[in-house]
GROMACS .gro file of C-alpha atoms in nm:
model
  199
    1UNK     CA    1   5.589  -0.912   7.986
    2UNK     CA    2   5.765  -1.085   7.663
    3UNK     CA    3   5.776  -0.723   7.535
    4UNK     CA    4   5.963  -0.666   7.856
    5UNK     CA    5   6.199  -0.902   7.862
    6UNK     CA    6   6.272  -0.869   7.473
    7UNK     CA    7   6.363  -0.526   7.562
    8UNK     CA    8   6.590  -0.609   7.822
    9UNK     CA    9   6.780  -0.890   7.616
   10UNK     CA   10   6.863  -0.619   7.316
   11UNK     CA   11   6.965  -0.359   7.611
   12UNK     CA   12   7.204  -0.628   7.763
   13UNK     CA   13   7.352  -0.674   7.391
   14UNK     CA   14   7.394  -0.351   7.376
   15UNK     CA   15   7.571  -0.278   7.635
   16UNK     CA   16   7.816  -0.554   7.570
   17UNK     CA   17   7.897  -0.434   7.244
   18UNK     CA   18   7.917  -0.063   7.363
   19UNK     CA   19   8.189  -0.221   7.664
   20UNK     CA   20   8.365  -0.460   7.355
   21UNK     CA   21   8.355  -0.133   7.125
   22UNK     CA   22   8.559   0.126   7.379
   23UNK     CA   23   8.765  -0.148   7.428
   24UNK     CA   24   8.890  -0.249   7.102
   25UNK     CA   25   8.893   0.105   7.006
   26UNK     CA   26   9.176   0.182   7.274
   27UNK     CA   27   9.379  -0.175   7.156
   28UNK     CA   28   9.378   0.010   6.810
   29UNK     CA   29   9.399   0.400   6.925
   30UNK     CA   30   9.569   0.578   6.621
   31UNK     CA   31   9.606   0.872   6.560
   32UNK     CA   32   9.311   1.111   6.400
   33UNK     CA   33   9.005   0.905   6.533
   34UNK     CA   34   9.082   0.975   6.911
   35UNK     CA   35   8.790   1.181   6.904
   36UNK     CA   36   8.503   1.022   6.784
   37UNK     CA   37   8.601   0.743   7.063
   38UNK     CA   38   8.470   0.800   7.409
   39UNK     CA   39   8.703   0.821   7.699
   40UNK     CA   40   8.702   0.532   7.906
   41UNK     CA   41   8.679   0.768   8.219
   42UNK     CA   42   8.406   0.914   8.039
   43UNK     CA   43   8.215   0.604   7.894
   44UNK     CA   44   8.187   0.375   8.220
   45UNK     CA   45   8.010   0.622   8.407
   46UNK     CA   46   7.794   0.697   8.101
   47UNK     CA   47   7.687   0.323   8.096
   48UNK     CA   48   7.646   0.292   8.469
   49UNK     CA   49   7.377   0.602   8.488
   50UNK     CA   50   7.240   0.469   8.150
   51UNK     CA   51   7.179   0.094   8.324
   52UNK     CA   52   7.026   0.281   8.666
   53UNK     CA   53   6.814   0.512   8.448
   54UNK     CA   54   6.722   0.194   8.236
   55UNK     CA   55   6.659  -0.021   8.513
   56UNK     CA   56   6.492   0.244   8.726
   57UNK     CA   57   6.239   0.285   8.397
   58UNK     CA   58   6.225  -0.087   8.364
   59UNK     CA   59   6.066  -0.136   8.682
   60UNK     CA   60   5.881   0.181   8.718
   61UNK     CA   61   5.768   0.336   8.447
   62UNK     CA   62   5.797   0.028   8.165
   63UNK     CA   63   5.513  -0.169   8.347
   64UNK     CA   64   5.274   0.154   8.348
   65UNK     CA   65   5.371   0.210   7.945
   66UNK     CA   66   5.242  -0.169   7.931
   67UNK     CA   67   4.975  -0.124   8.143
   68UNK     CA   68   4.809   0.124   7.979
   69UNK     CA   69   4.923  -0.050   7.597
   70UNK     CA   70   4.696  -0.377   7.739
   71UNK     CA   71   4.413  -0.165   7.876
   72UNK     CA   72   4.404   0.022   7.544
   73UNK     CA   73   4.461  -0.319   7.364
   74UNK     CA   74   4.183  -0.416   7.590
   75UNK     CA   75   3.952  -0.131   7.495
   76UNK     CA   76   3.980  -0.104   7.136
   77UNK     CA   77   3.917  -0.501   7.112
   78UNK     CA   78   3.559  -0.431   7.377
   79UNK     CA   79   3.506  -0.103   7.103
   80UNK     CA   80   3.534  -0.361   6.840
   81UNK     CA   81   3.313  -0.639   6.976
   82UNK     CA   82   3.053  -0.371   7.055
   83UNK     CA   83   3.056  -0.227   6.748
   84UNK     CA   84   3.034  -0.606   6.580
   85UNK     CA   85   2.724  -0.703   6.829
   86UNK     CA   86   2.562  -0.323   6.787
   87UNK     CA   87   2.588  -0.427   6.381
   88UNK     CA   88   2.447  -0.773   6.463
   89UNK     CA   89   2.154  -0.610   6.622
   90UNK     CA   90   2.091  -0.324   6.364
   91UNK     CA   91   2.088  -0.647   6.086
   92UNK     CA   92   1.825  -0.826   6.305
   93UNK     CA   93   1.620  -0.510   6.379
   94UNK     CA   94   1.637  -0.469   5.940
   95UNK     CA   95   1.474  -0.769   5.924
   96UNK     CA   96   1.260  -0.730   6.220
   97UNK     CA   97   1.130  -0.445   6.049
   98UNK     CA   98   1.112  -0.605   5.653
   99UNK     CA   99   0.923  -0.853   5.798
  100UNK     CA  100   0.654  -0.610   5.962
  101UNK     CA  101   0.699  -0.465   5.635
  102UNK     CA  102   0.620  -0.742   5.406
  103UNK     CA  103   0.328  -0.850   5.652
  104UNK     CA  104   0.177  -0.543   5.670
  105UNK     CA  105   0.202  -0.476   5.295
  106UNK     CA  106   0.034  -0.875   5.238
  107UNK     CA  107  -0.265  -0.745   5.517
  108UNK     CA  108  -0.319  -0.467   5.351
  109UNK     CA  109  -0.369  -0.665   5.023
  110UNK     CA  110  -0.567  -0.881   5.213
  111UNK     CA  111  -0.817  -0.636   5.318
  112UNK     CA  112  -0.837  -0.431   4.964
  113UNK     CA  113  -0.900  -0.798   4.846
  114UNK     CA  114  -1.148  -0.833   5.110
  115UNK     CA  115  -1.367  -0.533   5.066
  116UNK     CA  116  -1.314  -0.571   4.654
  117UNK     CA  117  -1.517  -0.887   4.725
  118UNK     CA  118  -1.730  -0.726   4.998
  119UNK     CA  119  -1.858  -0.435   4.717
  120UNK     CA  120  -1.903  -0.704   4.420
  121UNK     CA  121  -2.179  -0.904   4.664
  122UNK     CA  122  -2.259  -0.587   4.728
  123UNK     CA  123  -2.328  -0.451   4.395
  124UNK     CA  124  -2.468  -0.798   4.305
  125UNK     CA  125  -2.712  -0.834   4.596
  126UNK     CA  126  -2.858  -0.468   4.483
  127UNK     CA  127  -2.883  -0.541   4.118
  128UNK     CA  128  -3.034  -0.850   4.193
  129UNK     CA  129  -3.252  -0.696   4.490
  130UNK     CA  130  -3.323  -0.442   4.180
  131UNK     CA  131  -3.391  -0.685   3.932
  132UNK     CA  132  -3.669  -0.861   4.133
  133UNK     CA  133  -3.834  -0.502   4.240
  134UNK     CA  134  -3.856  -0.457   3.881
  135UNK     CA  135  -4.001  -0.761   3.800
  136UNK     CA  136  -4.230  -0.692   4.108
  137UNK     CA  137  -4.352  -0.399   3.954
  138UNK     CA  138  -4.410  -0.507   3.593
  139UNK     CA  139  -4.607  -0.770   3.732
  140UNK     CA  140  -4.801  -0.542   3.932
  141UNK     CA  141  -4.848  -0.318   3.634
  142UNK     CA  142  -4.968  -0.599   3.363
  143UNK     CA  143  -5.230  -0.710   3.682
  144UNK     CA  144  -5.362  -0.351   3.733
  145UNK     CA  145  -5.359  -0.343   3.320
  146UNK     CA  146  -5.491  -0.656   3.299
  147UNK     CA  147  -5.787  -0.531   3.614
  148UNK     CA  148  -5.866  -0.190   3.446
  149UNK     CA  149  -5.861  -0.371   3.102
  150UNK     CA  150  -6.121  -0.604   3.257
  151UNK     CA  151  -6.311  -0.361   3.423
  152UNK     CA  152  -6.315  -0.172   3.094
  153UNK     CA  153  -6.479  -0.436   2.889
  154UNK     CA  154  -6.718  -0.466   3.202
  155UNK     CA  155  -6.825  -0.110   3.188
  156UNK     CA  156  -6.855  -0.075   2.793
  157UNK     CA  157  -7.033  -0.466   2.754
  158UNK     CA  158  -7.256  -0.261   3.039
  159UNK     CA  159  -7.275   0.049   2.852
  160UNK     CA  160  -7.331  -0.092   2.525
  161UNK     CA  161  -7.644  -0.338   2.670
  162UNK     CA  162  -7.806  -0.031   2.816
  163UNK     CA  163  -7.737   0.161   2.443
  164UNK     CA  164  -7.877  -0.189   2.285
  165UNK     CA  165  -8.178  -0.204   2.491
  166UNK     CA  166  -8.250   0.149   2.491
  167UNK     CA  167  -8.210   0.177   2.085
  168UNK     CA  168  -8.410  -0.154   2.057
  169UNK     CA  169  -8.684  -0.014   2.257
  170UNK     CA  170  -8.685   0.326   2.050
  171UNK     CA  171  -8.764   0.124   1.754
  172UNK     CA  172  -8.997  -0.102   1.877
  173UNK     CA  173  -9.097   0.133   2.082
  174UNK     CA  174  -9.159  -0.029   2.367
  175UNK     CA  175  -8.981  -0.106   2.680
  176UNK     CA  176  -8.782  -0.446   2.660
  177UNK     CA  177  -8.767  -0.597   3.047
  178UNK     CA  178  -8.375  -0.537   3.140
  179UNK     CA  179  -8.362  -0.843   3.348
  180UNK     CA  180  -8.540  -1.039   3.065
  181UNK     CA  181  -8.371  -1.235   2.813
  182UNK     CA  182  -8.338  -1.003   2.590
  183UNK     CA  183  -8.057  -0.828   2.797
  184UNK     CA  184  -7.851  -1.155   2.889
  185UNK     CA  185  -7.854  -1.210   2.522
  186UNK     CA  186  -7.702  -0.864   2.393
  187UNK     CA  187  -7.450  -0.914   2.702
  188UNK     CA  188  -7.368  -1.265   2.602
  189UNK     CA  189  -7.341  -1.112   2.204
  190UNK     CA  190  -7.089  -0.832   2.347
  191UNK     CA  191  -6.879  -1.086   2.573
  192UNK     CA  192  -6.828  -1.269   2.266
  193UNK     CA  193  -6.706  -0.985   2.072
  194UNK     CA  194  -6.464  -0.836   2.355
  195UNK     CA  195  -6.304  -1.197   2.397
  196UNK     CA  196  -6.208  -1.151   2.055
  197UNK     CA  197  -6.078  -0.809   2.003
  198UNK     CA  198  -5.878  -0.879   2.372
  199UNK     CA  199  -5.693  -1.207   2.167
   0.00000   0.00000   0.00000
């Protein structure tokens, strides 16, 4: 509306100085510039159809012009605001989605971390679970060498007291009892001389 009445102030000045103009023009009229000045027969009908057509647009068409200038106005300043909050949002979504980034990326340290330390116990429960089965059957083995060493010196102190009493009683020639003391004497002698080849 200031537009509008703006408008309508420089028309009205306008017009005064186009009615002052004619006017001062025909107080001077000389002689070779009759023609670039307007009749006045001609000129005040000129300037009454030019107000009518200027007030007729005023009213009729001027308001639409404005109209459609403010809903324009209007639409370009909703474009911008949408396109301000539509950035706003795309900035929050960004970090929306840096942040699932970020977490995602420390969970998935988290759990390489995790199963890092998972496979060392791992690895150390089996070498020790190895370890001790090791040790469980090197013990074993120096028992069952230790049993069959045993049982060795057992059979040969045996064998040799059955050699002993047989070779004593070829040369004596007679039978020596094997329950007598003769016997417990050769196995005592053999004992004696196993203990100390075993040390």
């Amino acid at each position: 509306m200031k537009l509008f009445n703006r408008c309508a102030g420089s028309a009205a000045v306008v017009t005064l100085a186009a009615l002052v103009a004619p006017a001062s023009a025909f107080a001077e009229e000389a002689g070779g510039a009759d023609i670039l000045i307007p009749k006045m027969a001609e000129f005040v009908p000129a300037l009454i159809a030019f107000i009518i057509i200027w007030i007729a647009l005023a009213k009729v068409a001027w308001p639409k012009v404005l109209g459609m200038m403010d809903e324009r106005s209007r639409r370009i300043e909703e474009s911008l605001d949408e396109a301000e909050k539509t950035k706003q949002k795309a900035l929050e979504d960004r970090k929306a989605s840096d942040d699932l980034l970020t977490d995602a990326r420390r969970q998935a340290a988290d759990i390489v971390l995790a199963a890092r330390q998972d496979a060392e116990a791992e690895r150390q429960r089996i070498i020790a679970a190895a370890h001790k089965e090791a040790e469980g059957i090197i013990a074993k083995a120096h028992r069952t060498a230790e049993d069959e060493r045993h049982a060795l010196y057992a059979e040969a102190a045996a064998s040799i007291a059955d050699l002993s009493v047989s070779v004593a009683s070829k040369i004596v020639e007679k039978a020596l009892d094997e329950d007598g003391e003769q016997r417990r004497l050769i196995e005592s002698y053999i004992k004696e001389a196993g203990s100390l080849n075993a040390n």
